[in-house]
Short mmCIF file of C-alpha atoms and ligand atoms in Angstrom, two decimals:
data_model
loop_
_atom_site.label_atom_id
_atom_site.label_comp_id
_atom_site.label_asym_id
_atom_site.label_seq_id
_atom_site.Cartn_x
_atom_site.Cartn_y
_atom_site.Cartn_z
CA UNK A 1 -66.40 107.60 78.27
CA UNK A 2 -64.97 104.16 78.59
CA UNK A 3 -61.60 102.82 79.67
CA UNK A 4 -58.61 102.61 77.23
CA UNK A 5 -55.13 101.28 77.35
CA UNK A 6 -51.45 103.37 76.74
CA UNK A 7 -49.38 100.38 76.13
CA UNK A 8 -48.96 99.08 73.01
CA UNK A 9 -51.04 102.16 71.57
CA UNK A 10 -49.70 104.86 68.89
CA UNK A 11 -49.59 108.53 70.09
CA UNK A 12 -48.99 112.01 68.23
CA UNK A 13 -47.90 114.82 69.92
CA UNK A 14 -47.87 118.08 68.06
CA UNK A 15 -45.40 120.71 69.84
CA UNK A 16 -42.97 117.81 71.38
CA UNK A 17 -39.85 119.86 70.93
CA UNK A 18 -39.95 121.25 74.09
CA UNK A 19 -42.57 121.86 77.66
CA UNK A 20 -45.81 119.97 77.61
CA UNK A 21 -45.51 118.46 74.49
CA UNK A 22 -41.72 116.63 75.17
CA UNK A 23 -42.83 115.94 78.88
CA UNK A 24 -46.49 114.14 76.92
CA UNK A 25 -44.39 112.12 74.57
CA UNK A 26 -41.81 110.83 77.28
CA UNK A 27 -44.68 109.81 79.39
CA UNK A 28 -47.02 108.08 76.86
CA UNK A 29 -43.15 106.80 75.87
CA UNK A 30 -42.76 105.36 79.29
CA UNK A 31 -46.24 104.08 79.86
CA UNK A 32 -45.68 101.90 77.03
CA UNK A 33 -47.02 103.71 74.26
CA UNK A 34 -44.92 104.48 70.41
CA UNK A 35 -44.68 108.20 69.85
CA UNK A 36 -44.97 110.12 66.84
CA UNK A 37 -43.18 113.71 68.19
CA UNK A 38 -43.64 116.59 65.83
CA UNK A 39 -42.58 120.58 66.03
CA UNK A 40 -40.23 122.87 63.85
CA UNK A 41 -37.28 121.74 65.29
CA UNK A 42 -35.80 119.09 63.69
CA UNK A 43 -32.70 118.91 66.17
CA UNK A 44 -35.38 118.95 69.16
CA UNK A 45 -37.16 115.89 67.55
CA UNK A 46 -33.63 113.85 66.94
CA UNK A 47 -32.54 114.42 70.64
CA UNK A 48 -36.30 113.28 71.91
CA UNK A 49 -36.40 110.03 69.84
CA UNK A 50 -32.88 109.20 70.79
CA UNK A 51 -33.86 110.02 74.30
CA UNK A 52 -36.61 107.81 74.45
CA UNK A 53 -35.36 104.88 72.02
CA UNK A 54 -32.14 104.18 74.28
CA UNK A 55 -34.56 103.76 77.03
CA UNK A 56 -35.91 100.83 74.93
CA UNK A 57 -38.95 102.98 73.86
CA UNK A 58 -40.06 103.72 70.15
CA UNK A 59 -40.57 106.48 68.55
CA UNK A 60 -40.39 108.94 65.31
CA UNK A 61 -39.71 112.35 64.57
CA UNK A 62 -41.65 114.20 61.78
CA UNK A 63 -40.86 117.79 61.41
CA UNK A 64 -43.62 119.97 60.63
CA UNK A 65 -45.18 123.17 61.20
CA UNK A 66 -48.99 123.05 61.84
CA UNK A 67 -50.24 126.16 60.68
CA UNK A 68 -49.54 124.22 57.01
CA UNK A 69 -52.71 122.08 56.26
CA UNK A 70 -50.41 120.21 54.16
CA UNK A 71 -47.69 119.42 56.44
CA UNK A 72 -50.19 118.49 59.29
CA UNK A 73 -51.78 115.74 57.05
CA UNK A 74 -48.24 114.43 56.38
CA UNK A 75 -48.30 114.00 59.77
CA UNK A 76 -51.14 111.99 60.19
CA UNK A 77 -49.86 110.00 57.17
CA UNK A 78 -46.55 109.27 57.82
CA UNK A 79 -48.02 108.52 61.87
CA UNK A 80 -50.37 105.85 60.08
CA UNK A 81 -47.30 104.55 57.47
CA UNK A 82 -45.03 103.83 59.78
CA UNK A 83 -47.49 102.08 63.06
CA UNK A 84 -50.24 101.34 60.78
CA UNK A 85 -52.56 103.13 63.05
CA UNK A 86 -53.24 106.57 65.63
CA UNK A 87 -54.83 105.86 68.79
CA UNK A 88 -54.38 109.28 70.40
CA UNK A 89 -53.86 112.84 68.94
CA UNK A 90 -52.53 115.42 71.41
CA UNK A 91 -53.04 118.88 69.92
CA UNK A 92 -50.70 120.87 72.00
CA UNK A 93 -48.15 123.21 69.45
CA UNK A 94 -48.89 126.69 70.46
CA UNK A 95 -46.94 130.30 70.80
CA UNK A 96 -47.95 133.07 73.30
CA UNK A 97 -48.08 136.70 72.64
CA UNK A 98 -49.04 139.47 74.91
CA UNK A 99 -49.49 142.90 73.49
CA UNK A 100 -51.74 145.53 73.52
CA UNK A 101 -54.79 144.91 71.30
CA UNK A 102 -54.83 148.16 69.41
CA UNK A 103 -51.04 148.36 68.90
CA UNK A 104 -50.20 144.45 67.52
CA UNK A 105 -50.48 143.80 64.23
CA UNK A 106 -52.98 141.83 62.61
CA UNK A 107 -50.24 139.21 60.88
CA UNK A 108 -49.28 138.31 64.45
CA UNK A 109 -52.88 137.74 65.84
CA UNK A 110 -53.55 135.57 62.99
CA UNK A 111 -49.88 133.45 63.56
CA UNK A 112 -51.11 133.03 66.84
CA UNK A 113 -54.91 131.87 65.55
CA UNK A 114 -53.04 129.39 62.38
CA UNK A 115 -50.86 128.06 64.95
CA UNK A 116 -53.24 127.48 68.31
CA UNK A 117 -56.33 127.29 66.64
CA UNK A 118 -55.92 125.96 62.91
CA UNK A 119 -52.81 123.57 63.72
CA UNK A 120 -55.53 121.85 65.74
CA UNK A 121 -58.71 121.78 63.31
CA UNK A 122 -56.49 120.56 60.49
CA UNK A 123 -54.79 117.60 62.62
CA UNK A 124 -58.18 116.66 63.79
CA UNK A 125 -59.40 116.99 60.19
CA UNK A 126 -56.74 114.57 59.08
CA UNK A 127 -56.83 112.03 61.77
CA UNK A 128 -60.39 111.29 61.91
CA UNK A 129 -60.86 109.45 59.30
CA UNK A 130 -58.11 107.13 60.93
CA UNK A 131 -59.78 106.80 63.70
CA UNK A 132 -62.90 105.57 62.30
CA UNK A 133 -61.67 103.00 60.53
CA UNK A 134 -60.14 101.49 63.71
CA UNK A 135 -62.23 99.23 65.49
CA UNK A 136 -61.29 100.88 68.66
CA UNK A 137 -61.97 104.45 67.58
CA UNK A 138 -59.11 107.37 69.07
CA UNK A 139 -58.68 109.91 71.70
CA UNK A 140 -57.97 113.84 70.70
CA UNK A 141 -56.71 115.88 73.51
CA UNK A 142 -56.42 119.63 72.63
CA UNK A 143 -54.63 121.61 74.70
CA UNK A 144 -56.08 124.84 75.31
CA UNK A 145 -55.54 127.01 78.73
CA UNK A 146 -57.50 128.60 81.61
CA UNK A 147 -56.94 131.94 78.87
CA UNK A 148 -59.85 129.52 76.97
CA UNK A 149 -61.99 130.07 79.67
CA UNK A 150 -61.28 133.58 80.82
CA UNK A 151 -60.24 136.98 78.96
CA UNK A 152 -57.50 138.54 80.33
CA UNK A 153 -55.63 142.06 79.28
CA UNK A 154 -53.31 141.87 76.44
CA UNK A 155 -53.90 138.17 75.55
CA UNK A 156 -56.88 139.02 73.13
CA UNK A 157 -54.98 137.45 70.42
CA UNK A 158 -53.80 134.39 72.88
CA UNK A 159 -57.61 133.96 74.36
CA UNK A 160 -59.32 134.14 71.22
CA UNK A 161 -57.43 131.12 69.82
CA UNK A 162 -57.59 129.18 72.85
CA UNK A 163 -61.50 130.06 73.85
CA UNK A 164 -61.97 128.97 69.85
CA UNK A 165 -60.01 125.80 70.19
CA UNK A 166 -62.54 125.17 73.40
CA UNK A 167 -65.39 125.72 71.23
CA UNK A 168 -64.39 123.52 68.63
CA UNK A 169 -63.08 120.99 70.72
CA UNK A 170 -66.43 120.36 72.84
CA UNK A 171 -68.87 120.51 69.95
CA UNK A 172 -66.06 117.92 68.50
CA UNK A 173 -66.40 115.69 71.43
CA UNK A 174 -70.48 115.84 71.08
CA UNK A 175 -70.33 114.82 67.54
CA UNK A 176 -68.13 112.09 67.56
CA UNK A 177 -68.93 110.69 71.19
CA UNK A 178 -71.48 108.14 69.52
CA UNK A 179 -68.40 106.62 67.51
CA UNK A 180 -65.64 105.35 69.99
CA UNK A 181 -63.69 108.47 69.64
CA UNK A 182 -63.34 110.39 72.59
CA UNK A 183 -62.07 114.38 72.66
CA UNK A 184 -60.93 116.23 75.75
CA UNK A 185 -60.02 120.06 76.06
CA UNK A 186 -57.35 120.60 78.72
CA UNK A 187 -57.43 123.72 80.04
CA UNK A 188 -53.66 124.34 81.87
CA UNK A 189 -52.97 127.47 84.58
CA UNK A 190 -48.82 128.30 84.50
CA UNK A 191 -46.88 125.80 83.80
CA UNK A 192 -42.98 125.41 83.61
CA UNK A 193 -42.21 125.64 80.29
CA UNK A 194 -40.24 127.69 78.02
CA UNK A 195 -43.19 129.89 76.82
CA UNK A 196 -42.95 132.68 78.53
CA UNK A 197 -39.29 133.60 77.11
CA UNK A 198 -40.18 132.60 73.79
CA UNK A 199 -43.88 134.54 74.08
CA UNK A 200 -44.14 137.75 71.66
CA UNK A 201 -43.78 140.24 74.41
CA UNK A 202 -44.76 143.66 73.27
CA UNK A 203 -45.89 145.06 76.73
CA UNK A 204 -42.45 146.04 77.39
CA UNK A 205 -43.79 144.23 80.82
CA UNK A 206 -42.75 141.47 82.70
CA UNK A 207 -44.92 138.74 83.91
CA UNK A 208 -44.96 138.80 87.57
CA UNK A 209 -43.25 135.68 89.27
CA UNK A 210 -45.92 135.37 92.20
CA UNK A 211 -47.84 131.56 91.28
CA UNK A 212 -45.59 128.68 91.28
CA UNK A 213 -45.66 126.96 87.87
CA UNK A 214 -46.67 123.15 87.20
CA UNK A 215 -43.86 120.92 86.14
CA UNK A 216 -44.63 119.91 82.60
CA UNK A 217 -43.94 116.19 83.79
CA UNK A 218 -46.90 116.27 86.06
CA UNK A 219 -49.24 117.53 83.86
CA UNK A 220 -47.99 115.10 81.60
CA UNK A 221 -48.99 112.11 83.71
CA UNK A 222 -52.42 113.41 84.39
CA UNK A 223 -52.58 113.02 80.29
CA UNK A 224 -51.66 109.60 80.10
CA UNK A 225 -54.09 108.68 82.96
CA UNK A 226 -56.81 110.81 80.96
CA UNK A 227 -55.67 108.61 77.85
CA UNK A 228 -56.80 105.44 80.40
CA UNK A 229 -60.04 106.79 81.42
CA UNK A 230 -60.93 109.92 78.58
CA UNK A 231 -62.56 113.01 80.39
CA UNK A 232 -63.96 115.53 78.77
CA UNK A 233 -61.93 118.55 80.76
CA UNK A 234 -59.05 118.78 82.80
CA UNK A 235 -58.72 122.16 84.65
CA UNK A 236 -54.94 122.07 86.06
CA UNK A 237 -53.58 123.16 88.39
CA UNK A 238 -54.81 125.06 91.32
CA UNK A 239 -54.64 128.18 89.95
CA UNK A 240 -56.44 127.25 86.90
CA UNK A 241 -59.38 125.86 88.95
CA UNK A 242 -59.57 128.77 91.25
CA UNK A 243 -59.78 131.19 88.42
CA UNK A 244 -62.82 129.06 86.97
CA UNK A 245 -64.69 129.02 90.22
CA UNK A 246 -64.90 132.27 90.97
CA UNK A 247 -65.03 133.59 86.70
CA UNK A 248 -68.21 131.08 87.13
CA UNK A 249 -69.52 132.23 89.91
CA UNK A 250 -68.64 136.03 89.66
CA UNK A 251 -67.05 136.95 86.25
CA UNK A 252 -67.64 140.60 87.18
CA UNK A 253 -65.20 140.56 90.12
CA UNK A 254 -62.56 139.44 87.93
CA UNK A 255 -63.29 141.85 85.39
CA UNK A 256 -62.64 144.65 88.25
CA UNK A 257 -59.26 142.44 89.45
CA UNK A 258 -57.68 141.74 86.28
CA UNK A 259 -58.38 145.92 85.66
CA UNK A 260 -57.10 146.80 88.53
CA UNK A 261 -54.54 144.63 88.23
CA UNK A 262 -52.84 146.28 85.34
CA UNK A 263 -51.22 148.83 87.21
CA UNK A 264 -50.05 146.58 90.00
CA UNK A 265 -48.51 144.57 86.83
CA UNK A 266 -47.36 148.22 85.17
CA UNK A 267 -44.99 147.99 88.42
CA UNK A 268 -42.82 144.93 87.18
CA UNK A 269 -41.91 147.06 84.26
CA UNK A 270 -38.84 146.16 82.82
CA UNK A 271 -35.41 147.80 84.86
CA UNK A 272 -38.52 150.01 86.17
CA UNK A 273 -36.97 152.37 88.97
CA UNK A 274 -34.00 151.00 89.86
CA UNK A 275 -32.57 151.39 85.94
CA UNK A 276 -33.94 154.52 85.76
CA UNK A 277 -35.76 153.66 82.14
P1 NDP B 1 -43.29 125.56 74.69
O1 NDP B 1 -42.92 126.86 74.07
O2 NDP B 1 -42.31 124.89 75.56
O3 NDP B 1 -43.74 124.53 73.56
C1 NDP B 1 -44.48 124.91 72.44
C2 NDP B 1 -44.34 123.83 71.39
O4 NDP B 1 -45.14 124.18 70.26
C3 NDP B 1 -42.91 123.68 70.91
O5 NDP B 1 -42.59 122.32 70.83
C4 NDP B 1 -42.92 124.29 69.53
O6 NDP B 1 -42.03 123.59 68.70
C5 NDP B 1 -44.35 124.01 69.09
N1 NDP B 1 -44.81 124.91 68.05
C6 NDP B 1 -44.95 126.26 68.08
N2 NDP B 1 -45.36 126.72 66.89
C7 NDP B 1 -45.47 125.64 66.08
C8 NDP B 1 -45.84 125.46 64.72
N3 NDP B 1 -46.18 126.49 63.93
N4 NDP B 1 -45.84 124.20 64.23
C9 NDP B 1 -45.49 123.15 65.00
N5 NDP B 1 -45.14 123.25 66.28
C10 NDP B 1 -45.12 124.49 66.82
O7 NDP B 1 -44.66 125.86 75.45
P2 NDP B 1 -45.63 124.96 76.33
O8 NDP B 1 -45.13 123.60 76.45
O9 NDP B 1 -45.92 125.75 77.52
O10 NDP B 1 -46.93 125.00 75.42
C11 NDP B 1 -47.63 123.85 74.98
C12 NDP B 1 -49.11 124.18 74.88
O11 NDP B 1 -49.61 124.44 76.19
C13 NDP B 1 -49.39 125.44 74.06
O12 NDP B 1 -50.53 125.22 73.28
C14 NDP B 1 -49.69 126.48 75.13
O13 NDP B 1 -50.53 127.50 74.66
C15 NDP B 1 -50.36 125.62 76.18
N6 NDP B 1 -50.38 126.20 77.52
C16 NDP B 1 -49.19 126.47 78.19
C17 NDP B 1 -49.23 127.03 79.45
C18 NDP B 1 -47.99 127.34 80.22
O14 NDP B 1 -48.12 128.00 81.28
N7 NDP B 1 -46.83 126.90 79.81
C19 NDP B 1 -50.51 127.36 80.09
C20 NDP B 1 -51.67 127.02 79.32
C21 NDP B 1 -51.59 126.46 78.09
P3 NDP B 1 -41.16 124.20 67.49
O15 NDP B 1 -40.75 125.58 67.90
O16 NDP B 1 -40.03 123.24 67.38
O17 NDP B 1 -42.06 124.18 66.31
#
């Protein structure tokens, strides 16, 4: 893939209201790059543009939710109104569930597919044709997780729209690699965001605290150096690439840990002993 520039370039961020996505859009922000931050939150957006526009850098909010085909290509259009052009798409609005598969309902494992999985196809639907008619083509960056690489218990809903958004996203990057547009899948461990308390939780479990979390910020940077020099994966951070090496190299033994593991996780049960519920 060939070297790009950040400054002077247009960036969309979907999911900038908060985590990955506001840490992306302050950094592109920083590195010289106009931002175009979307997510539900209108408030969110304000306070993030005013953020970054008293620190002399430019951007604009566009509220929109991108499970709505119709609002995503708004998006893209209102993106391409107001800078004339998209240089980078960062596919990163997402929600978390975790329940058990038999027990959730099927409207909330197809939220979770509209929102991680659809929000993505229809952004990259819209902005491609931008992209080609720029002379130096784009970059999408989809934002998937190490859950897009390996199954784990009550995530089927989760893991199905990221493994899909994997899918799609490399057989994206073979199509269009012959045209100056360049697609990586990032494939995030835990980072510090505000996921896991917003996350529909029906386990009545709690995740267990035991693997520090990435700050958002730093896997923010590593996306505005990927922006520089497009890869085609990122695997971050250790705990993301230590669950790849050893699901490639023996996928069985984590089948047997992440089994076994259930009732070692069954122990951070809400209040457990000590409330007596
Ligand atoms: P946050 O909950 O902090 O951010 C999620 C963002 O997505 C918010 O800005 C939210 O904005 C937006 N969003 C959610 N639903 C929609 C929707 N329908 N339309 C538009 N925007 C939406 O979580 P993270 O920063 O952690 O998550 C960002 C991405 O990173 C997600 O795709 C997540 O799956 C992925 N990821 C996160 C990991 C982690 O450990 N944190 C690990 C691996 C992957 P709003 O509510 O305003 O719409």
């Amino acid at each position: 893939m060939p070297a790009r520039r950040v400054r002077g370039t247009i960036v969309v961020v979907t999911g900038a209201s908060s985590g990955i996505g506001r840490a992306t859009a302050t950094e592109f922000a920083k590195a010289g790059a106009s931002v175009v931050v979307a997510g539900r939150r209108k408030e969110r957006l304000d306070e993030l543009v005013g953020e970054i526009t008293s620190t002399g850098g430019e951007a604009l909010g566009v509220p929109a939710d991108v499970s709505d085909q119709e609002q995503v290509e708004a998006l893209i259009d209102q993106a391409r109104g107001h800078f004339g052009r998209v240089d980078t798409l960062i596919n990163n609005a997402g929600i978390g569930i975790a329940a058990p598969f038999a027990e959730q309902s099927i409207d909330d494992f197809q939220r979770v597919m509209d929102t991680n999985f659809w929000g993505a196809v229809y952004a990259c639907r819209a902005v491609l044709p931008v992209m080609r008619s720029q002379d130096s083509g784009g970059l999408i960056v989809n934002v998937s997780s190490i859950l897009g690489k390996r199954g784990v218990p009550y995530e089927t809903a989760y893991c199905a729209s990221k493994f899909a958004l994997a899918g799609f996203s490399e057989a994206l990057r073979t199509e269009v690699m012959s045209e100056l547009i360049d697609v990586t899948t990032v494939f995030p461990g835990l980072v510090e965001t505000e996921i896991f308390d917003s996350a529909n939780n029906q386990t009545g479990l709690e995740m267990p605290d035991i693997v520090p979390k990435m700050p958002a910020q730093e896997l923010a940077r590593l996306l505005v150096q990927n922006a520089l020099l497009p890869q085609p994966e990122i695997v971050m951070a250790l705990d993301a690439q230590a669950i790849n090496f050893v699901n490639t190299l023996a996928p069985g033994l984590l089948d047997v840990m992440m089994g076994q593991g259930l009732p070692f996780i069954e122990g951070f049960r809400r209040g457990a002993a000590s409330s007596g519920s």
